Structure formats: C-alpha cells, structure tokens
Coordinates of C-alpha atoms in Angstrom, one line a residue:
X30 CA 0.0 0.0 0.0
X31 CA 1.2 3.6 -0.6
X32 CA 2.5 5.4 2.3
X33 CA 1.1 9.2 2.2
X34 CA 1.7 11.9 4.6
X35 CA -1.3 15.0 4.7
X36 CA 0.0 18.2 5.2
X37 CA -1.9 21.0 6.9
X38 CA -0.7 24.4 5.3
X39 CA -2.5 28.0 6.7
X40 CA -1.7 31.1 5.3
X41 CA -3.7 34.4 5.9
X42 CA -5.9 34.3 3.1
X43 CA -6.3 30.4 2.7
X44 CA -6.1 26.8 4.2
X45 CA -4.7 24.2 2.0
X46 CA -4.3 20.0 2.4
X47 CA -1.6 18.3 0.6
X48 CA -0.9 14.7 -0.1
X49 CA 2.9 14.1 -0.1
X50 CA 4.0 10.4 -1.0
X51 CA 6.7 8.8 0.0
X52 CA 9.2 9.9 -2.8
X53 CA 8.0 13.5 -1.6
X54 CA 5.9 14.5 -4.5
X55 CA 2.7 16.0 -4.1
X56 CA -0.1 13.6 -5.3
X57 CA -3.3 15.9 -4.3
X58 CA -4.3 19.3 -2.9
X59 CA -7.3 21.1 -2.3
X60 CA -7.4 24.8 -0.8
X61 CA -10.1 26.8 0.5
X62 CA -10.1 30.6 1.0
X63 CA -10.3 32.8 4.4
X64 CA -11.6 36.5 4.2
X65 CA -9.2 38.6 7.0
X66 CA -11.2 41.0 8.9
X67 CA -10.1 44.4 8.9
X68 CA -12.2 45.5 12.3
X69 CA -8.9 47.9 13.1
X70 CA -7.0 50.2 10.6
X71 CA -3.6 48.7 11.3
X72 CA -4.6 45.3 12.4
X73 CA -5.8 42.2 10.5
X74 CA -7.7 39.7 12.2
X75 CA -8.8 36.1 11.4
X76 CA -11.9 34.2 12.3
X77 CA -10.6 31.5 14.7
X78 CA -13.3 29.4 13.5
X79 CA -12.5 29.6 10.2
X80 CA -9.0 29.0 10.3
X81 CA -10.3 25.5 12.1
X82 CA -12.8 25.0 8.7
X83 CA -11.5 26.1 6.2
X84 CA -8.7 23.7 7.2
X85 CA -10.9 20.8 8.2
X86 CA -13.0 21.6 4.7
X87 CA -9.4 21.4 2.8
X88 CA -8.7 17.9 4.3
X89 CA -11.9 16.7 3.7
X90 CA -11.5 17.9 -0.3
X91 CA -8.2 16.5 -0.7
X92 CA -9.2 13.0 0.6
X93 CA -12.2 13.2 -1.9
X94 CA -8.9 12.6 -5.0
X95 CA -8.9 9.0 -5.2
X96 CA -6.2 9.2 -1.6
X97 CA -7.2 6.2 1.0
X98 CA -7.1 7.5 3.9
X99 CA -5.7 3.7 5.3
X100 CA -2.8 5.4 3.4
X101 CA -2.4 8.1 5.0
X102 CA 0.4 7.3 8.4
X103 CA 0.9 11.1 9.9
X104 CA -0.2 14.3 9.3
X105 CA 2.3 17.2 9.2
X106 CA 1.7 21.0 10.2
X107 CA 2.8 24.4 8.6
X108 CA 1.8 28.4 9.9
X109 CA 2.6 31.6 10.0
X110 CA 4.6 32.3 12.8
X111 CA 2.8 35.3 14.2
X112 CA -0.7 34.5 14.2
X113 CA -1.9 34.0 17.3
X114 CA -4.8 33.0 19.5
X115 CA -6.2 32.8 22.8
X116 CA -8.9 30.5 24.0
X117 CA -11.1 29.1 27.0
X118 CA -9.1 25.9 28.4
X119 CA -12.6 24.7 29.5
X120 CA -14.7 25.6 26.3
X121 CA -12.4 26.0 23.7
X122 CA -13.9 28.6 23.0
X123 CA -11.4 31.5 21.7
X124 CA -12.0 35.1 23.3
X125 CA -11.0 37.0 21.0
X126 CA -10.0 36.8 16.8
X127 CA -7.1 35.6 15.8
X128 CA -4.6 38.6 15.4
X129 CA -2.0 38.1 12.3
X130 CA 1.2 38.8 11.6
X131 CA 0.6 41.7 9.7
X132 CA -0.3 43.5 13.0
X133 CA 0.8 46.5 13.8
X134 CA -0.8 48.3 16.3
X135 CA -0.7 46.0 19.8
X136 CA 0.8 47.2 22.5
X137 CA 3.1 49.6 20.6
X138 CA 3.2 51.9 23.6
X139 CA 4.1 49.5 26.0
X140 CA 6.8 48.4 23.4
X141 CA 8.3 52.1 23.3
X142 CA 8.5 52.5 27.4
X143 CA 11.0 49.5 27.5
X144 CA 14.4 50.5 29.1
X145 CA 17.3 49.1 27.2
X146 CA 18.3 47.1 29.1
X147 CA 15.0 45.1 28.8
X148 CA 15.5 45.4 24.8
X149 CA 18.9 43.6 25.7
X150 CA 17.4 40.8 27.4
X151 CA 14.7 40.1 24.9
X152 CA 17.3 39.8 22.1
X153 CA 19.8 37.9 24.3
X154 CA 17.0 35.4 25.6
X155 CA 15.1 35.4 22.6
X156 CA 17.6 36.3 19.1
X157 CA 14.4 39.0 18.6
X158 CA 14.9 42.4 18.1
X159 CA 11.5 43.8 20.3
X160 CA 8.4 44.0 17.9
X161 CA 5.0 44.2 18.0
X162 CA 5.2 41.6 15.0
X163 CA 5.4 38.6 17.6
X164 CA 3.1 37.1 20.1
X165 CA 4.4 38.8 22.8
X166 CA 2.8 41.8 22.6
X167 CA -0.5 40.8 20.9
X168 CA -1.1 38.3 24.3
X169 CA -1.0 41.2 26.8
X170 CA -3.1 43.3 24.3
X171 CA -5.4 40.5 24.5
X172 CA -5.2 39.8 28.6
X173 CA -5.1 44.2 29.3
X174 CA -8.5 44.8 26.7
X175 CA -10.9 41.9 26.4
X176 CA -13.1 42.1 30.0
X177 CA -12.0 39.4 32.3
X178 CA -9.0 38.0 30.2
X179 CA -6.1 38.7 32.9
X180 CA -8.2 37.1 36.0
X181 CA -9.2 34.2 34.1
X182 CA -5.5 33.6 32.8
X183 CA -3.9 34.1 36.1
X184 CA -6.5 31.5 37.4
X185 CA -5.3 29.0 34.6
X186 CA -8.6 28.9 32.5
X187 CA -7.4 30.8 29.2
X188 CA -4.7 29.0 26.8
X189 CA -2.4 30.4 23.9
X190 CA -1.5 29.0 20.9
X191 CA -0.1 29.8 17.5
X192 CA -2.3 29.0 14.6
X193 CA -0.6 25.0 14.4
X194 CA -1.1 25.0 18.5
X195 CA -4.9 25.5 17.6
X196 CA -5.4 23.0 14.8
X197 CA -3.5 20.3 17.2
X198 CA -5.8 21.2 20.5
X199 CA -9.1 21.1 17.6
X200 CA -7.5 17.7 16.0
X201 CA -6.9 15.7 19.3
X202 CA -10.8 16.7 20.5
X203 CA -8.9 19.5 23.0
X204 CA -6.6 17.5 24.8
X205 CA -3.3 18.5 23.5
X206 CA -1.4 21.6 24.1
X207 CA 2.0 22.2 22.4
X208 CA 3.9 23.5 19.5
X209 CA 7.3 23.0 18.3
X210 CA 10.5 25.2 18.4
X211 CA 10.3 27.1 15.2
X212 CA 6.8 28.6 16.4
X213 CA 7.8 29.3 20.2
X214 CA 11.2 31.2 19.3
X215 CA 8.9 33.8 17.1
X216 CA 6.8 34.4 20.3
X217 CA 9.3 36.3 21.7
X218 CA 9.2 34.8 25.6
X219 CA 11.4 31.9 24.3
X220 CA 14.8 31.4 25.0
X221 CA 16.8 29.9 21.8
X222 CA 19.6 28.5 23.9
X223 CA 17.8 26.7 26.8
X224 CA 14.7 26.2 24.8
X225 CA 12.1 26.6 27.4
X226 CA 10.2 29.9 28.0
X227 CA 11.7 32.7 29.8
X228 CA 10.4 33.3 32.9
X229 CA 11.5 36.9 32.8
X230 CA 10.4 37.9 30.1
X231 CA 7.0 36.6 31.2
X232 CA 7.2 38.6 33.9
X233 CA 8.0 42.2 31.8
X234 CA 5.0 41.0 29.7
X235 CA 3.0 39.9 32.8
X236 CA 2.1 36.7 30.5
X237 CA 1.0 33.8 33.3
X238 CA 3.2 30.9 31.9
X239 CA -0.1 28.7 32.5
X240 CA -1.2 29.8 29.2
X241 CA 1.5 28.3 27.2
X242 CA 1.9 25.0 25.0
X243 CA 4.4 22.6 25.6
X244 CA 7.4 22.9 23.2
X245 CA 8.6 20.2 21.3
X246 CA 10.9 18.8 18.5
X247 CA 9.7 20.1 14.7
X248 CA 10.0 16.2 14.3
X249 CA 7.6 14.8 16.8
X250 CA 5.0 12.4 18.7
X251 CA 2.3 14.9 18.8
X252 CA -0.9 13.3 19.5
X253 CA -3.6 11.5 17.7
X254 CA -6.0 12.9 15.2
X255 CA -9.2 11.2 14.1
X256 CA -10.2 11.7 10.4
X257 CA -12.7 9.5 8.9
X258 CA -12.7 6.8 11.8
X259 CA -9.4 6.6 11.6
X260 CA -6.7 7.4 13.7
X261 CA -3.6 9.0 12.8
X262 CA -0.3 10.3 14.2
X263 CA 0.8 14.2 14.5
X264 CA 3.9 13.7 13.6
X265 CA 5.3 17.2 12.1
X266 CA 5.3 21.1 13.0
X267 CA 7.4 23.8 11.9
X268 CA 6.7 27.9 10.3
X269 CA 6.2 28.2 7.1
X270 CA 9.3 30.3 5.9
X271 CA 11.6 27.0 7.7
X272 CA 9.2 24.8 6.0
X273 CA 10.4 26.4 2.9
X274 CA 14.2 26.5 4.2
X275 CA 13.5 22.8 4.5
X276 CA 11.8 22.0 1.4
X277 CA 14.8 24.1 -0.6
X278 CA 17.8 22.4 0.5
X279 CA 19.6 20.1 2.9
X280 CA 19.2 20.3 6.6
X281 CA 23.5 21.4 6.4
X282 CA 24.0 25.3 6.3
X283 CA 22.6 26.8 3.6
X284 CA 21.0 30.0 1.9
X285 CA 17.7 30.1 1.1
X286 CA 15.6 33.6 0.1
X287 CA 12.2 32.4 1.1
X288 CA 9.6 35.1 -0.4
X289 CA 6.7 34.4 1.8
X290 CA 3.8 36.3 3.4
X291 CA 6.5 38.1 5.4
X292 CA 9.4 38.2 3.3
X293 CA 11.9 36.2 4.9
X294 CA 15.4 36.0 4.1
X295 CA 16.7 32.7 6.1
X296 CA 20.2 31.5 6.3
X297 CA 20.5 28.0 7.9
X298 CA 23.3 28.0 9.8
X299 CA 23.4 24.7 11.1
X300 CA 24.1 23.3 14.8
X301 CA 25.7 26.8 15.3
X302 CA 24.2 29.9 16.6
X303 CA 25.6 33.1 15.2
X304 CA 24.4 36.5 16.8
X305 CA 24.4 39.4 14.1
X306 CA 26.4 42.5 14.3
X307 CA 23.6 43.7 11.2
X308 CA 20.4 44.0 12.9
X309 CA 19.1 40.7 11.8
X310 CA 17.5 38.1 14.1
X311 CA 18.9 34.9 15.3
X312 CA 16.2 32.4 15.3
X313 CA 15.7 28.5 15.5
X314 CA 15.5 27.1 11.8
X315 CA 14.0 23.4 12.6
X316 CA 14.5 21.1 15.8
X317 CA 15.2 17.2 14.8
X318 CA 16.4 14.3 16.6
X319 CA 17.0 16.8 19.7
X320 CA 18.6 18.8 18.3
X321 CA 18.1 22.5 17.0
X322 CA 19.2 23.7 13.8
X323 CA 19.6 27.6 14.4
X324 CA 19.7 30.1 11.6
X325 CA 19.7 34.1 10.5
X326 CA 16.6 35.5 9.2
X327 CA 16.1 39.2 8.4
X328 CA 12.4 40.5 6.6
X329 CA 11.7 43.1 4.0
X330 CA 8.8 45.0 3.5
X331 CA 6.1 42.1 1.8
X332 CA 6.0 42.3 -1.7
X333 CA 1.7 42.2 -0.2
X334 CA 2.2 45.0 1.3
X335 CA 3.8 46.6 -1.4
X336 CA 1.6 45.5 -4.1
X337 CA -1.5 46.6 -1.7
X338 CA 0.4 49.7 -1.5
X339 CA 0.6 50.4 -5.0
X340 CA -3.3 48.8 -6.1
X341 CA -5.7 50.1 -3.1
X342 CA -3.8 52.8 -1.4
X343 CA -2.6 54.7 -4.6
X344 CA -4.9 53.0 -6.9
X345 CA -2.0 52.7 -10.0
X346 CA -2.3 49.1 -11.1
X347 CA -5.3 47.1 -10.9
X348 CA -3.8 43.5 -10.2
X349 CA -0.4 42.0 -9.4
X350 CA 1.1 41.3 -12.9
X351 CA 0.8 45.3 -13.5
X352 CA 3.8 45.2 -11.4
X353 CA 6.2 43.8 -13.9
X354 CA 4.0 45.3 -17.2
X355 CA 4.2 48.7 -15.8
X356 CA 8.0 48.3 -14.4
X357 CA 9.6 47.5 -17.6
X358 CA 7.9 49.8 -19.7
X359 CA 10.7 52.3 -18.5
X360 CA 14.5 51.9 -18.9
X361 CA 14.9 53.2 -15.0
X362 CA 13.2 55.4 -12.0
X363 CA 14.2 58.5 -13.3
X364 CA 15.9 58.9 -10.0
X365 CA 13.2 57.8 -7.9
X366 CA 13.1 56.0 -4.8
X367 CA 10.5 54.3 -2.5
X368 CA 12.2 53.9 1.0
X369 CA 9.8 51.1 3.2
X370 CA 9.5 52.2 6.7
X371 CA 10.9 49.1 7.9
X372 CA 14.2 49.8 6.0
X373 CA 17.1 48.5 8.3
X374 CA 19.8 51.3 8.2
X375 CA 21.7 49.0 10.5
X376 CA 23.3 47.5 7.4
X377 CA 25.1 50.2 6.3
X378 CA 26.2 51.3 9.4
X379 CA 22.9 53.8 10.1
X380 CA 21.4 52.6 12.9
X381 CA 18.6 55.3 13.5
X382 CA 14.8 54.6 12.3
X383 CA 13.6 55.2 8.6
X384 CA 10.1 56.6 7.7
X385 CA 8.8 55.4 4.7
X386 CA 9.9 58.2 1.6
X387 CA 9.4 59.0 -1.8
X388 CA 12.6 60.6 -3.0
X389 CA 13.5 62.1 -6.6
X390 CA 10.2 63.3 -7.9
X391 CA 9.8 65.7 -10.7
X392 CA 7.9 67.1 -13.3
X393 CA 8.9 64.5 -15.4
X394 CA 8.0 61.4 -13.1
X395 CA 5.4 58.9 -13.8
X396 CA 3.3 56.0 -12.4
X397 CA 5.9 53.6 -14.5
X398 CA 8.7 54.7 -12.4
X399 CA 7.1 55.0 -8.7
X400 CA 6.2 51.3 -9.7
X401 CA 9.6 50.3 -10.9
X402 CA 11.0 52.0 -7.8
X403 CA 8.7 50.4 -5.5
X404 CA 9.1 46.8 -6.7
X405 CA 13.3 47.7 -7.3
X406 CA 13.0 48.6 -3.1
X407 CA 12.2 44.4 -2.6
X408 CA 15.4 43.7 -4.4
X409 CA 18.0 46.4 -2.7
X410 CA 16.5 45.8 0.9
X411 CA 17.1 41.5 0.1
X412 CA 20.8 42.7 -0.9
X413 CA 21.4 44.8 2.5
X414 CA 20.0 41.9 4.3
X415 CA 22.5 39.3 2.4
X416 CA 25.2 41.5 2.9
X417 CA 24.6 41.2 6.5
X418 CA 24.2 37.8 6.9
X419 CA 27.6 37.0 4.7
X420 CA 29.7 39.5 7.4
X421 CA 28.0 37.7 10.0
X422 CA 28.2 34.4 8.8
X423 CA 31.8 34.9 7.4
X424 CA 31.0 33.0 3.9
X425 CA 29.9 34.2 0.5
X426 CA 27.0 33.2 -0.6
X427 CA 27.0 31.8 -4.1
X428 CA 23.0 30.3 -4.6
X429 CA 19.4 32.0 -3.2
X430 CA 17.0 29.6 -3.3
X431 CA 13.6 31.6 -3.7
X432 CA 10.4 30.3 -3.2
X433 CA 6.9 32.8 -4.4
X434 CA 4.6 33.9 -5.7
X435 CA 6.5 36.6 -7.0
X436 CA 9.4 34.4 -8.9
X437 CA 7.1 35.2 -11.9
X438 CA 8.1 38.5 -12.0
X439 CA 11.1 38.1 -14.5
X440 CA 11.9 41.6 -13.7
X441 CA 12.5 41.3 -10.1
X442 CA 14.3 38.0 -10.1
X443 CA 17.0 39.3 -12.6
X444 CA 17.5 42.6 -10.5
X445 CA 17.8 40.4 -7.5
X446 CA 20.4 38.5 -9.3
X447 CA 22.5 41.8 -10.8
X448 CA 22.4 43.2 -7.4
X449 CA 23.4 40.2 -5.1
X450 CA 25.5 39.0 -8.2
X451 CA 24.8 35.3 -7.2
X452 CA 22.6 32.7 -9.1
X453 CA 18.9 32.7 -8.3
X454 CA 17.1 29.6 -8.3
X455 CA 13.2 29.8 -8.1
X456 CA 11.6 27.5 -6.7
X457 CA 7.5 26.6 -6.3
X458 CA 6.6 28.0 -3.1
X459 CA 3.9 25.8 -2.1
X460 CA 6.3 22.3 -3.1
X461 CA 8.5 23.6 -1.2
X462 CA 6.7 24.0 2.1
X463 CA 5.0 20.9 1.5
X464 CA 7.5 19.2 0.9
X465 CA 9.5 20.3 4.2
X466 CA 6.4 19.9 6.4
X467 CA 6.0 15.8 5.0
X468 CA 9.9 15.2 5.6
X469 CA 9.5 16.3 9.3
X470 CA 6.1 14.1 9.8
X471 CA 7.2 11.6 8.3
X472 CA 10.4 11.2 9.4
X473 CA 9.1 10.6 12.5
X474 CA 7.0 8.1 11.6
X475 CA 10.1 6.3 9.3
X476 CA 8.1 6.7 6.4
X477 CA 11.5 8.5 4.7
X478 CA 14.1 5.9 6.8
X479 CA 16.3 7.7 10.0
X480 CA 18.6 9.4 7.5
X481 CA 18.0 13.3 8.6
X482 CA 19.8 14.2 5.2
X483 CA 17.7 11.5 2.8
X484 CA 16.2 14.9 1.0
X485 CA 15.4 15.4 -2.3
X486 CA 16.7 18.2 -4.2
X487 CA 13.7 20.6 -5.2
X488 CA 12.9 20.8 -8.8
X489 CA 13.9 24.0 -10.1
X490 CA 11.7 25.7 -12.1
X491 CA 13.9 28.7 -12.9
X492 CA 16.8 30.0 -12.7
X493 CA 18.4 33.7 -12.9
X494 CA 21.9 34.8 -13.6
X495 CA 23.7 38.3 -12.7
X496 CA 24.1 40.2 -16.4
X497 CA 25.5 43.9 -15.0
X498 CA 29.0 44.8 -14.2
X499 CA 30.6 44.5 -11.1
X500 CA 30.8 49.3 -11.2
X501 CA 27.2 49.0 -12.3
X502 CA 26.2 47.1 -9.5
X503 CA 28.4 49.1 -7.1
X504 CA 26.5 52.6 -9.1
X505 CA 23.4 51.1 -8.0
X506 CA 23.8 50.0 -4.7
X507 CA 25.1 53.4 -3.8
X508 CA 22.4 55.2 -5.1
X509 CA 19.7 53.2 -3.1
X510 CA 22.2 53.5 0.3
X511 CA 22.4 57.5 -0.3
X512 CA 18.6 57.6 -0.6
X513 CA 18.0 55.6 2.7
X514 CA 20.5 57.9 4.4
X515 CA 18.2 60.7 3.4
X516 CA 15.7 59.0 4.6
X517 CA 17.3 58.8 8.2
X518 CA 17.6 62.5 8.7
X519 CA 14.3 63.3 8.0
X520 CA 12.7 60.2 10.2
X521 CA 13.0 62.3 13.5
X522 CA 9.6 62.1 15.4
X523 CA 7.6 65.3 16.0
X524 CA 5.2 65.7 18.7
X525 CA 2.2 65.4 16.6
X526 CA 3.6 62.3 14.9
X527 CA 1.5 59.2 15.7
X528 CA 3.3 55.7 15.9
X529 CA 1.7 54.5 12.7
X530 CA 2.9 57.0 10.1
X531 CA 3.6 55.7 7.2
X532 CA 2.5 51.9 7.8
X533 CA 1.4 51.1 4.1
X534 CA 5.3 51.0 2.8

C-alpha cells in the first residue's frame, strides 16, 4: 500500500491540504479561502473558526482525490509564525479573533517604554529584536482589553497558541497543548539556547506561563488525530518560511531567500548559533532528533504589502502582474526612490529609524517609475539583508533559493540576481513547504528511513543569472544606500507624529 503523509498548510488568506507520498511528491491538494477582517486600521484579524474549517474543509476535499485515507500514516503542520490565538481551556472557545502577523498596532506603547536594558534581554533570551510583529505583545493586548481575560489567565482557565497549537488542540478533541521550536522562538518569551520559556520575560510581559503550550521537536510524537474513523499520528510542525528552508535544501548550512507572506530571508546555519552584528534576528530554523538547527533571518517589507500599496492605497495598477507590465515599460526610475519604513539602516552602518519616503520626484515622473522604484525597493533591501548575513556568517554566498509567488516577476528576479550577483534559483513556493512539512512528519514516523539528510533536491523551475557589471552594481547599490541615508535624517519624530505614520510602505 502507498504510504502518504497530509500536510496541513495555513496562510492568511487560505487553508490548503496536501498529499505528499513517499518519494515527496505531491499527489493531491485542495485549498479553501479565508476572508481577513479588517475590524482595526492597522490590524488584520482572522476568524478562529474559520481557520479550524476552512482547514478541516481542505482535508476533507483533498481526501475526496482517489487518496485512501488507510494510506495516510501522519499528518504534518505548517503556519505563520505570528498569528496568534487565545482561548477558554474549559470551552475552547477563543476570546478573541485571531490577530495576524501583519499587525501593527498592539501594544506599541508599551513596546516604546522598554528601558534598554529590557531590549537587551529580549534579544539575548530570545535572538528577537523587540516588535510588535510577535506574540508577545498581541497576548498582553489580548489579557489588558478583552473584560475578564487577565483574572481568568492568572487562574489557569485561558490558553495560547499559534495557529498550528490550535489546529492540534481542535485535531486531538482538546486535549493536547503544544507547539514546536520554530513557532515558540517567534513568540518572543522563548529562550533559543535553553529552549524553554523565559520566565523573565513573562514577567516584563505579565504573560501567566499557564497559558502556554508545551514545546517540542519540529519532528515529533504529537498526538492522535481522528479523520474519517481513523486514527492517525501528529507527527510534524514547523513555520512556514523553515518549512520552505526545509523543502529548498539540505538540513547542512545553507542559503535560502524564502519570499513568503513576510518576506523572509533565512540563512540556515546549522548546529551553530551566530548572533548578528547587522540588525538581523537569530532564530531557531528546525528542531530534529533533539537537536536544534539555528539560523539568520532578516524580513523586507512584503511584496503584499507593497503590491497593496501600489493597487488600493494609490490605486495605479489594478492587479499584481501590473507590477512587472508597468516596471519594464521604462528603462529606470528617473531617479526615484521608495524607501519602506521598515528599511534596516543598520546594514550600512545607520542605525537610526527610517520613515517610509518618496525621493526624486519631478515634473517628469510617472506612475511607471514609482512602480519600478517600488518593486526595485524588494530587491536592494534582500541585498542589505544578504550583505549582512555573509559579514555575520563569514561565507559568501553563491545560490538563493527563492520560493513565491513573486518568482514570476522576471523583472525582479533578474534585479535580484544583478544586485546580489549570485545565481537565483526559483523555486515553487507551495512544493516547497509541502514538501518540508511531510519530511519532518514523516520522518518521525520512518516513512523516509532515519537518515536526517535523505532529501530530495527541489525541482527547479527557474533559474536567474547576474548580467551587469561588477561598477554597475556598485552605481546602483550606492544610489539606493544614499537615498535611505536621506531617509534617516528626516525620520526624527515630531510631537504630533502618531506611531503609525507611514505603515502602508
């Protein structure tokens, strides 16, 4: 009989099931979309209920493809890091949304009153620059604003989770609470190096430990679900962007440019944890066999974002593939440049905050070249964070692996590759994860033997090559470094200047 792993994939706007065999190719998948609720203007929320069935109605499609589900020996989980919930222990019944990781708006002011020496000891505990990005924050907004949360939590009757905690407590009928390293160390209350939660930083959050899953190996026992009368093994949990790392390459240090949700640039670095001198975050890539597999991961501004930006803020394309139509109807910007607010100045030795600019406009400017500026701004912010990770790491990097979406825009994969001046290799996004997520599950299970490196290498569906000069390159990255600098002096907070200003770039 075939031996099949399920995987569970959620994303913000969807659910997906996949069918991995055991050669690792995908053999069915279903999907079934979520609508975000926008009940805040800088925070996106999800139905918790939802989540739970639009996944359940995602499995239930995917089995319908000829797949017996006597074939099926674990099931395998992948998430978004940041998403997170909080529910009655009791009920299990959440009380509140889900809030994602495109948050920005919890907690911000209690973020801002931290003394330094607390921002030390959230990145020394944690490898987390302090963010309002992680769970974190978005608990204590929950436990300080919904009525009651903070006596019922402190009296043990509320429980967290992130989005893979939930599908496990809904899958074992509520009796299992846990998650695995990947999704704990993006909480920001977990400490990387002892891997348990941080009891101090529990306390500067005033987060009652109580509340939190049990942490486990990416590669695990789980618990039991029942699908279909039949009763299968949890087997596998990790974050999406490490399921990609995963699914790309080797479990041995490597580079890997996963463009996800949240734009994540991962470098694996192995058995070793390296702390970065360049602002990036030093994070847990995959735990197997106990062990932990650490890695560097810095973010640009989401291609999303940017592409919502561009579409329903200024209202200059009317779908994604405008990007690229629009971008390459001009030779260049004219000069122009879109700085993201998130810019990290930190890599080129700016370490002050960056408000999200326009620079270079004239008479002569047009939509074509804020939109070829605006996409170009993905590219030079992946090359500052690369830069960054090779100083840190202390190798060159010679292959990105990227997996999107957006590796069909021709455009920006070849300007990734001119500016980084290594080889791209694009890879399908969704294979990828998929792929990663059934290794993990089913490694536990020994569908794939007890070989930790028995991968396959990823079919590559593309692949991009550097065509500029070394001096063009060095023109170019000079130009965008000058403009962020600019950017810097200007970013100086006024009175009346609210913490959200420019949040759309």
């Amino acid at each position: 009989m075939e031996r099949n792993i399920v995987v569970l994939h959620h994303e913000l706007t969807y659910s997906r099931a996949v069918v991995v065999d055991q050669n690792k190719e995908i053999v069915a998948t279903a999907s079934v979309e979520i609508s975000p609720i926008y009940s805040h203007l800088y925070r996106v929320e999800l139905s918790p209920e939802a989540i739970w069935d639009s996944q359940m109605q995602a499995l239930k499609d995917v089995l319908t493809q000829g797949i017996d589900i006597k074939s099926i020996e674990a099931i395998g989980i992948a998430n978004q890091r940041e998403t997170i919930l909080v529910w009655d222990k009791k009920t299990g019944v959440p009380i509140y949304n889900a809030i994602v990781s495109t948050d920005d708006s919890t907690s911000h002011v209690f973020l801002h009153r931290l003394k330094k020496n607390n921002l030390k000891d959230i990145y020394e505990s944690t490898g987390l620059f302090a963010d309002s990005l992680y769970a974190a924050s978005k608990i204590k907004w929950i436990l300080d604003n919904v009525p009651g949360a903070r006596l019922r939590a402190e009296k043990g009757e509320l429980l967290f989770g992130t989005v893979d905690t939930w599908l496990v407590y809904k899958l074992t009928h509520e009796k299992i609470h846990v998650t695995d390293v990947t999704n704990a160390a993006r909480t920001m209350l977990f400490n990387i190096t002892s891997r348990a939660w941080d009891d101090a930083l529990l306390q500067l959050f005033d987060i009652p430990r109580k509340m939190l899953p049990d942490v486990k190996n990416s590669s695990d026992m789980y618990g039991y679900a029942t699908i279909q009368n039949t009763s299968i093994p949890i087997t596998g949990i990790i974050g999406n962007d490490q399921a990609a790392l995963l699914g790309q390459t080797f479990l041995g240090s490597s580079n890997s440019y996963t463009y996800n949700s949240g734009n994540s640039l991962i470098l694996n670095t192995g058995l070793k944890q390296i702390r970065s001198n360049h602002g990036l975050n030093t994070t847990i890539a995959m735990g197997i066999n106990n062990q932990v597999h650490y890695a560097l991961e810095g973010t640009t501004v989401p291609d999303t974002v940017v592409n919502h930006w561009l579409h329903q803020d200024l209202g200059i394309i009317q779908k994604t593939d405008d990007l690229e139509f629009f971008a390459t109807k001009v030779e260049d910007t004219l000069g122009i440049y879109v700085i993201p607010k998130q810019t990290n100045a930190l890599q080129i030795g700016y370490n002050r905050p960056v408000r999200a600019n326009i620079l270079g406009l004239t008479r002569a400017s047009k939509r074509e070249h804020i939109i070829r500026a605006a996409l170009e701004s993905i590219a030079y912010q992946s090359y500052d964070i690369i830069q960054g990770m090779e100083t840190d790491w202390g190798g060159a990097l010679t292959t990105l692996n990227v997996s999107s979406q957006m590796t069909t825009n021709s455009f920006l994969m070849q300007l990734l590759a001119n500016l980084t001046g290594t080889k791209i290799r694009c890879i399908d996004q969704d294979l990828a994860i998929a792929v990663g997520v059934a290794f993990l599950a089913g490694f536990a299970t020994g569908v794939f033997g007890d070989d930790i490196r028995a991968q396959n290498q990823p079919v590559t569906n593309t692949e991009w090559h550097p065509e500029i000069s070394l001096e063009t390159r060095k023109v170019m990255i000079n130009g965008w470094h000058q403009a962020v600098v600019r950017s810097t002096s200007i970013a100086c907070r006024r009175q009346s200047t609210t913490e959200y200003d420019s949040v759309a770039v």
